[in-house]
mmCIF file of C-alpha atoms in Angstrom:
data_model
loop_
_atom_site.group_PDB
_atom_site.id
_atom_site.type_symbol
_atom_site.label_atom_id
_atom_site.label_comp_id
_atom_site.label_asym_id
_atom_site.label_seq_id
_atom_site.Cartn_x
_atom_site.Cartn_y
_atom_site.Cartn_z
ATOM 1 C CA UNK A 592 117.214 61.635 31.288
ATOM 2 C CA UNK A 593 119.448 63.984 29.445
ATOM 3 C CA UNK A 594 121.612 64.156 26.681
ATOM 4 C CA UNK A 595 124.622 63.432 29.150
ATOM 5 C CA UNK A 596 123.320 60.152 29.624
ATOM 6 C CA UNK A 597 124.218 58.980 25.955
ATOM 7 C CA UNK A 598 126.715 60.406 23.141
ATOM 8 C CA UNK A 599 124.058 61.301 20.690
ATOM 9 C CA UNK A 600 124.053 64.559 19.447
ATOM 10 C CA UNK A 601 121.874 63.930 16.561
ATOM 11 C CA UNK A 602 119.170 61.208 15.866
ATOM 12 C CA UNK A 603 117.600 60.513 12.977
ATOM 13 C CA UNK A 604 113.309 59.557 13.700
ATOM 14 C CA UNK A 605 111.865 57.431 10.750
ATOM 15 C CA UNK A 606 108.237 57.507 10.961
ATOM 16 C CA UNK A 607 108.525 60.618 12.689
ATOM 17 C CA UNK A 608 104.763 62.069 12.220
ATOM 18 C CA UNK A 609 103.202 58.706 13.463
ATOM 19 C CA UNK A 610 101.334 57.913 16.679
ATOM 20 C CA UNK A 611 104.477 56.727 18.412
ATOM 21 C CA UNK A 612 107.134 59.189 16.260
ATOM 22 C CA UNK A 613 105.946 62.590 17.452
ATOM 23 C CA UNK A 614 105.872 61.360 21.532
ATOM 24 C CA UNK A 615 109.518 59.968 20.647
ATOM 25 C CA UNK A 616 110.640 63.293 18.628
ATOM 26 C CA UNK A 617 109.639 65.688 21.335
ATOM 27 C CA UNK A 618 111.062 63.696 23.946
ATOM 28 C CA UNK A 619 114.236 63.348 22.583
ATOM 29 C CA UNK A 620 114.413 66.705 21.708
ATOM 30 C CA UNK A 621 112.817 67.945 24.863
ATOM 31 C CA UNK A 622 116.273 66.309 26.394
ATOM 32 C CA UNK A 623 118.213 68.757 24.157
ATOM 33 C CA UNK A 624 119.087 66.165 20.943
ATOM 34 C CA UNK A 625 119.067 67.294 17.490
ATOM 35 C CA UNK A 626 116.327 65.324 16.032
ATOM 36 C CA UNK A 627 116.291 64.806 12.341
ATOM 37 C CA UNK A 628 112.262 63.158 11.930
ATOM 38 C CA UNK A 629 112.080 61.651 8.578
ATOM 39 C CA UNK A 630 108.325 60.769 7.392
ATOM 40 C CA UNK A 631 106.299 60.909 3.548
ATOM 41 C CA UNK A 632 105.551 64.436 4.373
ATOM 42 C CA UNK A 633 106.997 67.315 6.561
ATOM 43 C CA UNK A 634 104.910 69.756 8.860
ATOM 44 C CA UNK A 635 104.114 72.565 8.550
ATOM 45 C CA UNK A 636 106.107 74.059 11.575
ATOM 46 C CA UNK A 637 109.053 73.107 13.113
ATOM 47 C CA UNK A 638 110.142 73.318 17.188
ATOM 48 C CA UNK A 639 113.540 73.572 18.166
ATOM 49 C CA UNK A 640 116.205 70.924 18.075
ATOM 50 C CA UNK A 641 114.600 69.190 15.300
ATOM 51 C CA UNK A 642 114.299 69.072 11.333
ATOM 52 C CA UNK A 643 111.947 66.635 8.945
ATOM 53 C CA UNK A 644 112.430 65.384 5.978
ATOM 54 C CA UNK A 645 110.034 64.005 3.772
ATOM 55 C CA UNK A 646 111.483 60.530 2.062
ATOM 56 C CA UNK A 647 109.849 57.390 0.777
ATOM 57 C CA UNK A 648 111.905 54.955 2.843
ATOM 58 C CA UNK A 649 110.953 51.694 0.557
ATOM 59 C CA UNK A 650 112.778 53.366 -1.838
ATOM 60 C CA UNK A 651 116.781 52.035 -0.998
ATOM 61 C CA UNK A 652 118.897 54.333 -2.418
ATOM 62 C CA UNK A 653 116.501 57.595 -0.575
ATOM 63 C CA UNK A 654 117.079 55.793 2.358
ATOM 64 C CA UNK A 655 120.838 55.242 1.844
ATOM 65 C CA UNK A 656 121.255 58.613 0.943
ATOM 66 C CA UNK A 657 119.316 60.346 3.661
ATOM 67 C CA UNK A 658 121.201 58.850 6.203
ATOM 68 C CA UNK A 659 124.451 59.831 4.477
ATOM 69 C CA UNK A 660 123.766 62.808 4.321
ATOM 70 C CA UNK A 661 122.226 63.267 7.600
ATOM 71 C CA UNK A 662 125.368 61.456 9.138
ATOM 72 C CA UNK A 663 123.194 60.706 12.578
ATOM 73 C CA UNK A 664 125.139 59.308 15.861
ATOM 74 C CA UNK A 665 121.840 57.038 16.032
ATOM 75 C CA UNK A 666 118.673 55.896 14.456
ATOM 76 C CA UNK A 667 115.152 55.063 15.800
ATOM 77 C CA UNK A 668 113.446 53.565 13.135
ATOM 78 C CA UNK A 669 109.550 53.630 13.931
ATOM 79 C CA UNK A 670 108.272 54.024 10.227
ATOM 80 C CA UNK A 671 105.716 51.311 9.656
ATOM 81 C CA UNK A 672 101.781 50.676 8.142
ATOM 82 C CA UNK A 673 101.136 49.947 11.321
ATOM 83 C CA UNK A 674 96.886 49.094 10.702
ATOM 84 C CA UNK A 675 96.801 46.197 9.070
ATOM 85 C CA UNK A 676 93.024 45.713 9.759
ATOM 86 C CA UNK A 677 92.220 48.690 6.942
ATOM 87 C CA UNK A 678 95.201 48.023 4.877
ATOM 88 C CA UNK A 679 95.849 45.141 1.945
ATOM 89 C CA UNK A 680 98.121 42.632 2.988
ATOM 90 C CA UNK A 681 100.444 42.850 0.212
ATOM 91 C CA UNK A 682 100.622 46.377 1.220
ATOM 92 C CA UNK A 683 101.126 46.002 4.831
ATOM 93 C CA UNK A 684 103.861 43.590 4.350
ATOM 94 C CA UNK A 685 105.958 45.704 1.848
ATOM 95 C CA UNK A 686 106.317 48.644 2.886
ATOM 96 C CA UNK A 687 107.278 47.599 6.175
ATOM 97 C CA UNK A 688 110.208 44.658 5.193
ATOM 98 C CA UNK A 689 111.724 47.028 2.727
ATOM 99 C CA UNK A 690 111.421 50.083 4.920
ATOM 100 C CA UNK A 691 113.210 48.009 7.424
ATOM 101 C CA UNK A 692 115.969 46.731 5.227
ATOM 102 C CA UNK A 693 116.600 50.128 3.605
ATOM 103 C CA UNK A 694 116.984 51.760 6.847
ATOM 104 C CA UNK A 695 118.895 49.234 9.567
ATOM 105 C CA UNK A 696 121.312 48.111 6.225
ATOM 106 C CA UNK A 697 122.134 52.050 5.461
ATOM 107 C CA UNK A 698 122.634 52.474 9.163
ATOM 108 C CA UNK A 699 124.493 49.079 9.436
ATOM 109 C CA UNK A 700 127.135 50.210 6.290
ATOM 110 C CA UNK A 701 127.393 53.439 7.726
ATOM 111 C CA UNK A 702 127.987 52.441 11.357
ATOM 112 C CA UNK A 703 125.479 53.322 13.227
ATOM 113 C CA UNK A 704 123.243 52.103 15.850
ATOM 114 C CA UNK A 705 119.762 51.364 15.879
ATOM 115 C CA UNK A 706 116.088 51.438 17.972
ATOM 116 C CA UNK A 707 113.662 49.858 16.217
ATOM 117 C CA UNK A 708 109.678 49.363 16.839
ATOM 118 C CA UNK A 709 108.759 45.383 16.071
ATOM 119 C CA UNK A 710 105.767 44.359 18.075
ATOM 120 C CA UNK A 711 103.770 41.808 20.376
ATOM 121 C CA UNK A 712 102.132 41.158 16.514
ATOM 122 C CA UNK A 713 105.248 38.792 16.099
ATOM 123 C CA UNK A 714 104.048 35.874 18.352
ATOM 124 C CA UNK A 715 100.982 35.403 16.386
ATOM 125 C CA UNK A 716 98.033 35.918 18.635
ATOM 126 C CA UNK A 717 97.207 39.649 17.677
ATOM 127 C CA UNK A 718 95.394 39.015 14.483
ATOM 128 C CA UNK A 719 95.514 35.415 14.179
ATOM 129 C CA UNK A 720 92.229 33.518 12.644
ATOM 130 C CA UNK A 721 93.149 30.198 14.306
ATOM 131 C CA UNK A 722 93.123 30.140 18.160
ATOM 132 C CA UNK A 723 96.330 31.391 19.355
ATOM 133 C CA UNK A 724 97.510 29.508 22.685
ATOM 134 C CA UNK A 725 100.656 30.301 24.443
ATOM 135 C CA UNK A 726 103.766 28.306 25.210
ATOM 136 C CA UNK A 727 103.488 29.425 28.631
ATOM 137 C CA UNK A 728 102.643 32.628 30.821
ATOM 138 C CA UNK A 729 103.912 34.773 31.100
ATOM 139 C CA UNK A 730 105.390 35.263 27.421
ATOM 140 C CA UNK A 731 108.703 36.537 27.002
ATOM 141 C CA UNK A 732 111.232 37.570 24.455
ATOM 142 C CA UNK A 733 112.165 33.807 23.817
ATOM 143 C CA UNK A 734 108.859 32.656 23.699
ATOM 144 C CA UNK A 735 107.936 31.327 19.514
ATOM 145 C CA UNK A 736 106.556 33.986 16.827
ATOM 146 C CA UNK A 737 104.044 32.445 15.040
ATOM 147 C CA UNK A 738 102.328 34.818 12.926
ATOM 148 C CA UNK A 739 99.237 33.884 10.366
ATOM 149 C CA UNK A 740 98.916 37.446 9.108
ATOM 150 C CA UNK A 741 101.399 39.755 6.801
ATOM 151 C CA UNK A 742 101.841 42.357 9.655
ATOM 152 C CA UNK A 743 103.095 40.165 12.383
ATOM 153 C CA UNK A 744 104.822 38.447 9.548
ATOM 154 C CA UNK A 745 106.569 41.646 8.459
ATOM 155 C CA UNK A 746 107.851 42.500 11.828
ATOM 156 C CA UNK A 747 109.255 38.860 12.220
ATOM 157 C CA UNK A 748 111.002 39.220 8.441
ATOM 158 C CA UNK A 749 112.108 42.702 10.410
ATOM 159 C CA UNK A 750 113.736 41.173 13.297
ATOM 160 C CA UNK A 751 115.655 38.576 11.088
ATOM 161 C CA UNK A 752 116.856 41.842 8.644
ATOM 162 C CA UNK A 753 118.366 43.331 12.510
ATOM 163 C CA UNK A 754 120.319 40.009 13.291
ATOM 164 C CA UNK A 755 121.864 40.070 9.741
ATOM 165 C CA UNK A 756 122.895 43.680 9.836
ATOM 166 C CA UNK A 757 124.145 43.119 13.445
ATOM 167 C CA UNK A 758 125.956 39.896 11.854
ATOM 168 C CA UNK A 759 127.019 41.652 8.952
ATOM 169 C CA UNK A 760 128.273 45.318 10.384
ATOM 170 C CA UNK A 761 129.103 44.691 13.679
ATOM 171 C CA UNK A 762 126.547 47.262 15.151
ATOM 172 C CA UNK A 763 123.724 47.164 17.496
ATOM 173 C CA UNK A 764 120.349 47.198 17.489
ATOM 174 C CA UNK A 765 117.553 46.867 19.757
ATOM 175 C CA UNK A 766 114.384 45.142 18.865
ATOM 176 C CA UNK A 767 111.148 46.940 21.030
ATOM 177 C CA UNK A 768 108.501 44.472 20.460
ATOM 178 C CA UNK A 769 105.778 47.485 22.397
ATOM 179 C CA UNK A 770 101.967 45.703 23.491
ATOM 180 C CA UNK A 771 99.214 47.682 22.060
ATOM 181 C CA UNK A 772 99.923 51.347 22.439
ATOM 182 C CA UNK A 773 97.718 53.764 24.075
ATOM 183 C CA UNK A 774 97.518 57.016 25.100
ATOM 184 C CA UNK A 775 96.191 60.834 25.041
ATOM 185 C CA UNK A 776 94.492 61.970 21.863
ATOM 186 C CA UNK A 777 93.399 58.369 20.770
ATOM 187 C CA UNK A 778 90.278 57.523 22.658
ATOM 188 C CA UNK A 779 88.398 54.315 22.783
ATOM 189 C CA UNK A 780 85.936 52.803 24.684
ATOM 190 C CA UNK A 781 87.052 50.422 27.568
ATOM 191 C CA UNK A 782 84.764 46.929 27.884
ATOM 192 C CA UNK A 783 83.471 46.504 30.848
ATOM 193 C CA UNK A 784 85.205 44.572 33.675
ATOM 194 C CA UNK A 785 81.921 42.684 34.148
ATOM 195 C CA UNK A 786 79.711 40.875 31.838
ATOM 196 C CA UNK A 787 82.629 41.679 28.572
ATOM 197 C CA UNK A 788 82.695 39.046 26.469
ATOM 198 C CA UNK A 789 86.421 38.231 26.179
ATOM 199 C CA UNK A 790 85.411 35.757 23.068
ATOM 200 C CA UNK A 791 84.524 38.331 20.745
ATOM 201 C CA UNK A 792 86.495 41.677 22.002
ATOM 202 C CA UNK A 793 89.145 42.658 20.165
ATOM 203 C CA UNK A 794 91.612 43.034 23.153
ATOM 204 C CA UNK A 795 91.375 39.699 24.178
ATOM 205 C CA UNK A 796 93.512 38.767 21.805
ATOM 206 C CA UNK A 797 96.406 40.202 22.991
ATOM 207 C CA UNK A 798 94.625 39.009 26.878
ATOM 208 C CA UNK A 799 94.522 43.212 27.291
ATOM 209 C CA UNK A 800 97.917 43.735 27.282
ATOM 210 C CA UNK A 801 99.093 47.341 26.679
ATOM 211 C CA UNK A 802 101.146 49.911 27.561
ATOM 212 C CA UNK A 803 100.899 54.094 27.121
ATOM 213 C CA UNK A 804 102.848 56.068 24.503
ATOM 214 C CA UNK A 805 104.772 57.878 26.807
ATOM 215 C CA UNK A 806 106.514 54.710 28.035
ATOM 216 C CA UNK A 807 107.390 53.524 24.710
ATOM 217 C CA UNK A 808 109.217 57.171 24.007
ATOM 218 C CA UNK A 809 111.118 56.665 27.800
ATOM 219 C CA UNK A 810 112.096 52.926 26.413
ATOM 220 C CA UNK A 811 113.386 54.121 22.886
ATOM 221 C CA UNK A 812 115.779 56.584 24.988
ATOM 222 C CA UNK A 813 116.501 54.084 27.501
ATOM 223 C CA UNK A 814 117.405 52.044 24.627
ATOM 224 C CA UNK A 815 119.672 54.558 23.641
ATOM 225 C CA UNK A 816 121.467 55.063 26.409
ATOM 226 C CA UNK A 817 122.380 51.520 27.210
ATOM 227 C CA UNK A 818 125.909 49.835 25.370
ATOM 228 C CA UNK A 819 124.300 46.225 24.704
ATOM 229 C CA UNK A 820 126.087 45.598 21.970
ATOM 230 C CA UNK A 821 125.079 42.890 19.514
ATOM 231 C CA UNK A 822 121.170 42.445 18.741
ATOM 232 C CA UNK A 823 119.021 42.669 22.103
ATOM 233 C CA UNK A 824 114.933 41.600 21.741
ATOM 234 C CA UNK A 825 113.130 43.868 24.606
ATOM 235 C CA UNK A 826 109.062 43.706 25.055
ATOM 236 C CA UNK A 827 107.270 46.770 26.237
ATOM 237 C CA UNK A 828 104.013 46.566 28.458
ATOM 238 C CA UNK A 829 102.930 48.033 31.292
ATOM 239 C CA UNK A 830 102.248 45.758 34.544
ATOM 240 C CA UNK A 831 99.271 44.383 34.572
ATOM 241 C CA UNK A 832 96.085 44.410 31.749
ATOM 242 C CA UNK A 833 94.065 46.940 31.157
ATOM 243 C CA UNK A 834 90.767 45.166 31.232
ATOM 244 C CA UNK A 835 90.101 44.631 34.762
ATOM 245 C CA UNK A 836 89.985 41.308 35.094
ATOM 246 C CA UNK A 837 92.315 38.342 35.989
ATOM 247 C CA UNK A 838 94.745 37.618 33.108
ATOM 248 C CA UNK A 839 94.687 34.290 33.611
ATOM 249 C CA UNK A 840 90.476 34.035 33.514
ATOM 250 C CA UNK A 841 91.516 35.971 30.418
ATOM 251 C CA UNK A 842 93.575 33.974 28.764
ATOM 252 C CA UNK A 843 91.592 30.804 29.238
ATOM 253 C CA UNK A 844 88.269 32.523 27.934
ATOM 254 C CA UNK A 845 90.197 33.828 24.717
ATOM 255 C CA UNK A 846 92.207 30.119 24.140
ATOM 256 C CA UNK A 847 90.115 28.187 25.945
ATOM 257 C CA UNK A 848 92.824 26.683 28.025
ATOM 258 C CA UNK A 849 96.018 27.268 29.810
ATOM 259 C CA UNK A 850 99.192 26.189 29.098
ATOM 260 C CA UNK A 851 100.697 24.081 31.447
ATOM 261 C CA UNK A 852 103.348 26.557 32.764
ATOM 262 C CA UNK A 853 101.615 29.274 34.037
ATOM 263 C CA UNK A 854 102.915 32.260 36.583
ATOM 264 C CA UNK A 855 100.636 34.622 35.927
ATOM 265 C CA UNK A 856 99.027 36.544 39.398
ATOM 266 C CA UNK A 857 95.942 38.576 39.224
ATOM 267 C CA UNK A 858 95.812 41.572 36.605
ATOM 268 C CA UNK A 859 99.870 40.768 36.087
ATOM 269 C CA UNK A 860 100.222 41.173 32.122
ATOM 270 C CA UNK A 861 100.577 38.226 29.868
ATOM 271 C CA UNK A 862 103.492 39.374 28.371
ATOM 272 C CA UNK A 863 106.823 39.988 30.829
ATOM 273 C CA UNK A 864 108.760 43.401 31.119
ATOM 274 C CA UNK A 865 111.582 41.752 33.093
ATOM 275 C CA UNK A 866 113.635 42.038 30.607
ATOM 276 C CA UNK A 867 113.650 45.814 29.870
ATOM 277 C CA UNK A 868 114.042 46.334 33.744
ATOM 278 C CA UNK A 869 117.469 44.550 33.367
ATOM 279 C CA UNK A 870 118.540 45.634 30.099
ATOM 280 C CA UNK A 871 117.660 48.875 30.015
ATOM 281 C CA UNK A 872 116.956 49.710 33.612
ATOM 282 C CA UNK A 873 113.133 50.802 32.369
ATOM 283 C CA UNK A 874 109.880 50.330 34.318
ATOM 284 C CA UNK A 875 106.516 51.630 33.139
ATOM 285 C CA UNK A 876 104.768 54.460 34.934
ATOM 286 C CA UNK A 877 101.823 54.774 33.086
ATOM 287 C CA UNK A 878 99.113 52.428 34.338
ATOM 288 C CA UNK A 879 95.559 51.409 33.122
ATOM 289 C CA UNK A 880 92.833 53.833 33.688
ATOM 290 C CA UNK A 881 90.578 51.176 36.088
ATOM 291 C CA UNK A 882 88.069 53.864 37.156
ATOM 292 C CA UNK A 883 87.746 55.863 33.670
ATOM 293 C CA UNK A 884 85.294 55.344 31.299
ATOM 294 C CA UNK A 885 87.315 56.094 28.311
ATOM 295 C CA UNK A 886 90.710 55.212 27.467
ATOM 296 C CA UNK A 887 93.302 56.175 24.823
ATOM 297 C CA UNK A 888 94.519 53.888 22.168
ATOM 298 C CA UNK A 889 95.225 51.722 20.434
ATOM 299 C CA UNK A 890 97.824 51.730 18.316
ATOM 300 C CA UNK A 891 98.409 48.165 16.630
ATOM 301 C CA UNK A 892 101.965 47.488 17.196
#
């Protein structure tokens, strides 16, 4: 993709130093944008076609002014505490509703549309203490958020804050609700196929769902580049799971049961992409490493 394929000259990168803001910044500057990547601190070195700034976004009136001044034909808002396993909950929740509010209502009053990171964190299953069973299988964009802890809670308050400002300034914004996020420079040891104890692992409860960086930067510009208008949800996963086993023995090991409605075949992923393939026209085209002994990851979005 290219800048010809939207009418973005400049775009303005919250969170622009994270895991997910650097692949995003050099992508969309790789295509020839003007990036403007807005984080707490700048780098040390610039490339070209981009800028940072360094801005507390939970502060409103930096936020406001920041995107005055920048005057950006579109913003990707990505900035988040995104670990809320090593982070207070009080914390956690915070910084990321009043991030979110600062930025999408500036953007709103001034205008301009928005990309925004939510994540799979918002149906409730992620980090919940209670067992978590789906609806039905797979889950899509309508399925019910049902979050017990403050991050998935923040990123529902966050969705709710994109409807009003949609409501409010007649704008649009997409919603990327992204699986957990892997890829290079992260590494992480992969359970084994056999003999894992789905139970107790970690990415069981998200029934190994995932998808790789590099996607999630090829979504946010796909997102870009498509007039929706309005306030569109889209998930972003890749295929099928990454753990190597069937997602529906998965799911049942994890929950203990399936829900009645259940599509799911083989390694297919619990949560649907269909959506993005219609809306956006996106596919992923990173896949899990199956034969590797290592993978990349995760981020917890």
């Amino acid at each position: 993709m290219t800048t010809t394929d939207y009418d973005h000259d400049t775009v303005l990168v919250t969170g622009a130093l994270g895991g997910v803001g650097r692949w995003v910044v050099d992508r969309l500057a790789d295509s020839g944008t003007h990036v403007v990547g807005v984080d707490l601190d700048r780098p040390e070195g610039t490339r070209s076609n981009t800028e940072f700034w360094a801005v507390d976004l939970t502060e409103k009136g930096l936020a406001r002014e920041t995107i005055d001044e920048v005057a950006p034909d579109a913003v990707v808002h990505l900035a988040a505490v995104s670990d809320p396993v090593c982070n207070p909950d009080s914390r956690v929740f915070d910084n990321n509703v009043a991030s979110t509010y600062n930025v999408l209502s500036a953007a709103g009053q001034a205008g301009i549309d928005v990309v925004w990171t939510s994540s799979q964190a918002a149906y409730g299953a992620l980090f919940a203490e209670s067992t978590w069973t789906p609806a039905y299988l797979p889950i899509d964009e309508a399925h019910e958020c049902r979050p017990e802890d403050a991050y998935g809670l923040s990123k529902v308050c966050g969705e709710e804050i994109a409807r009003t400002v949609v409501r409010r300034h007649d704008v649009s914004v997409t919603t990327i609700r992204p699986a957990t996020i892997f890829g290079p420079g992260r590494t992480r040891r992969r359970p084994h196929a056999d003999g894992t104890d789905l139970t107790s692992d970690a990415a069981g409860r998200n029934f190994g769902s995932f998808v790789d960086v590099r996607d999630v930067a090829r979504m946010v510009e796909a997102a870009l580049a498509t007039d929706h208008g309005g306030h569109e949800t889209v998930l972003c996963v890749a295929d099928e799971n990454y753990l190597g086993q069937p997602t529906a023995e998965i799911v049942e090991a994890v929950c203990g049961t399936l829900p009645d409605q259940c599509e799911l075949e083989g390694r297919q992923a619990a949560l649907s992409n269909a959506k993005a393939a219609d809306l956006l026209g996106w596919e992923p085209t990173y896949t899990s490493p199956r034969s590797e002994a290592d993978v990349s990851g995760p981020e917890w979005l």
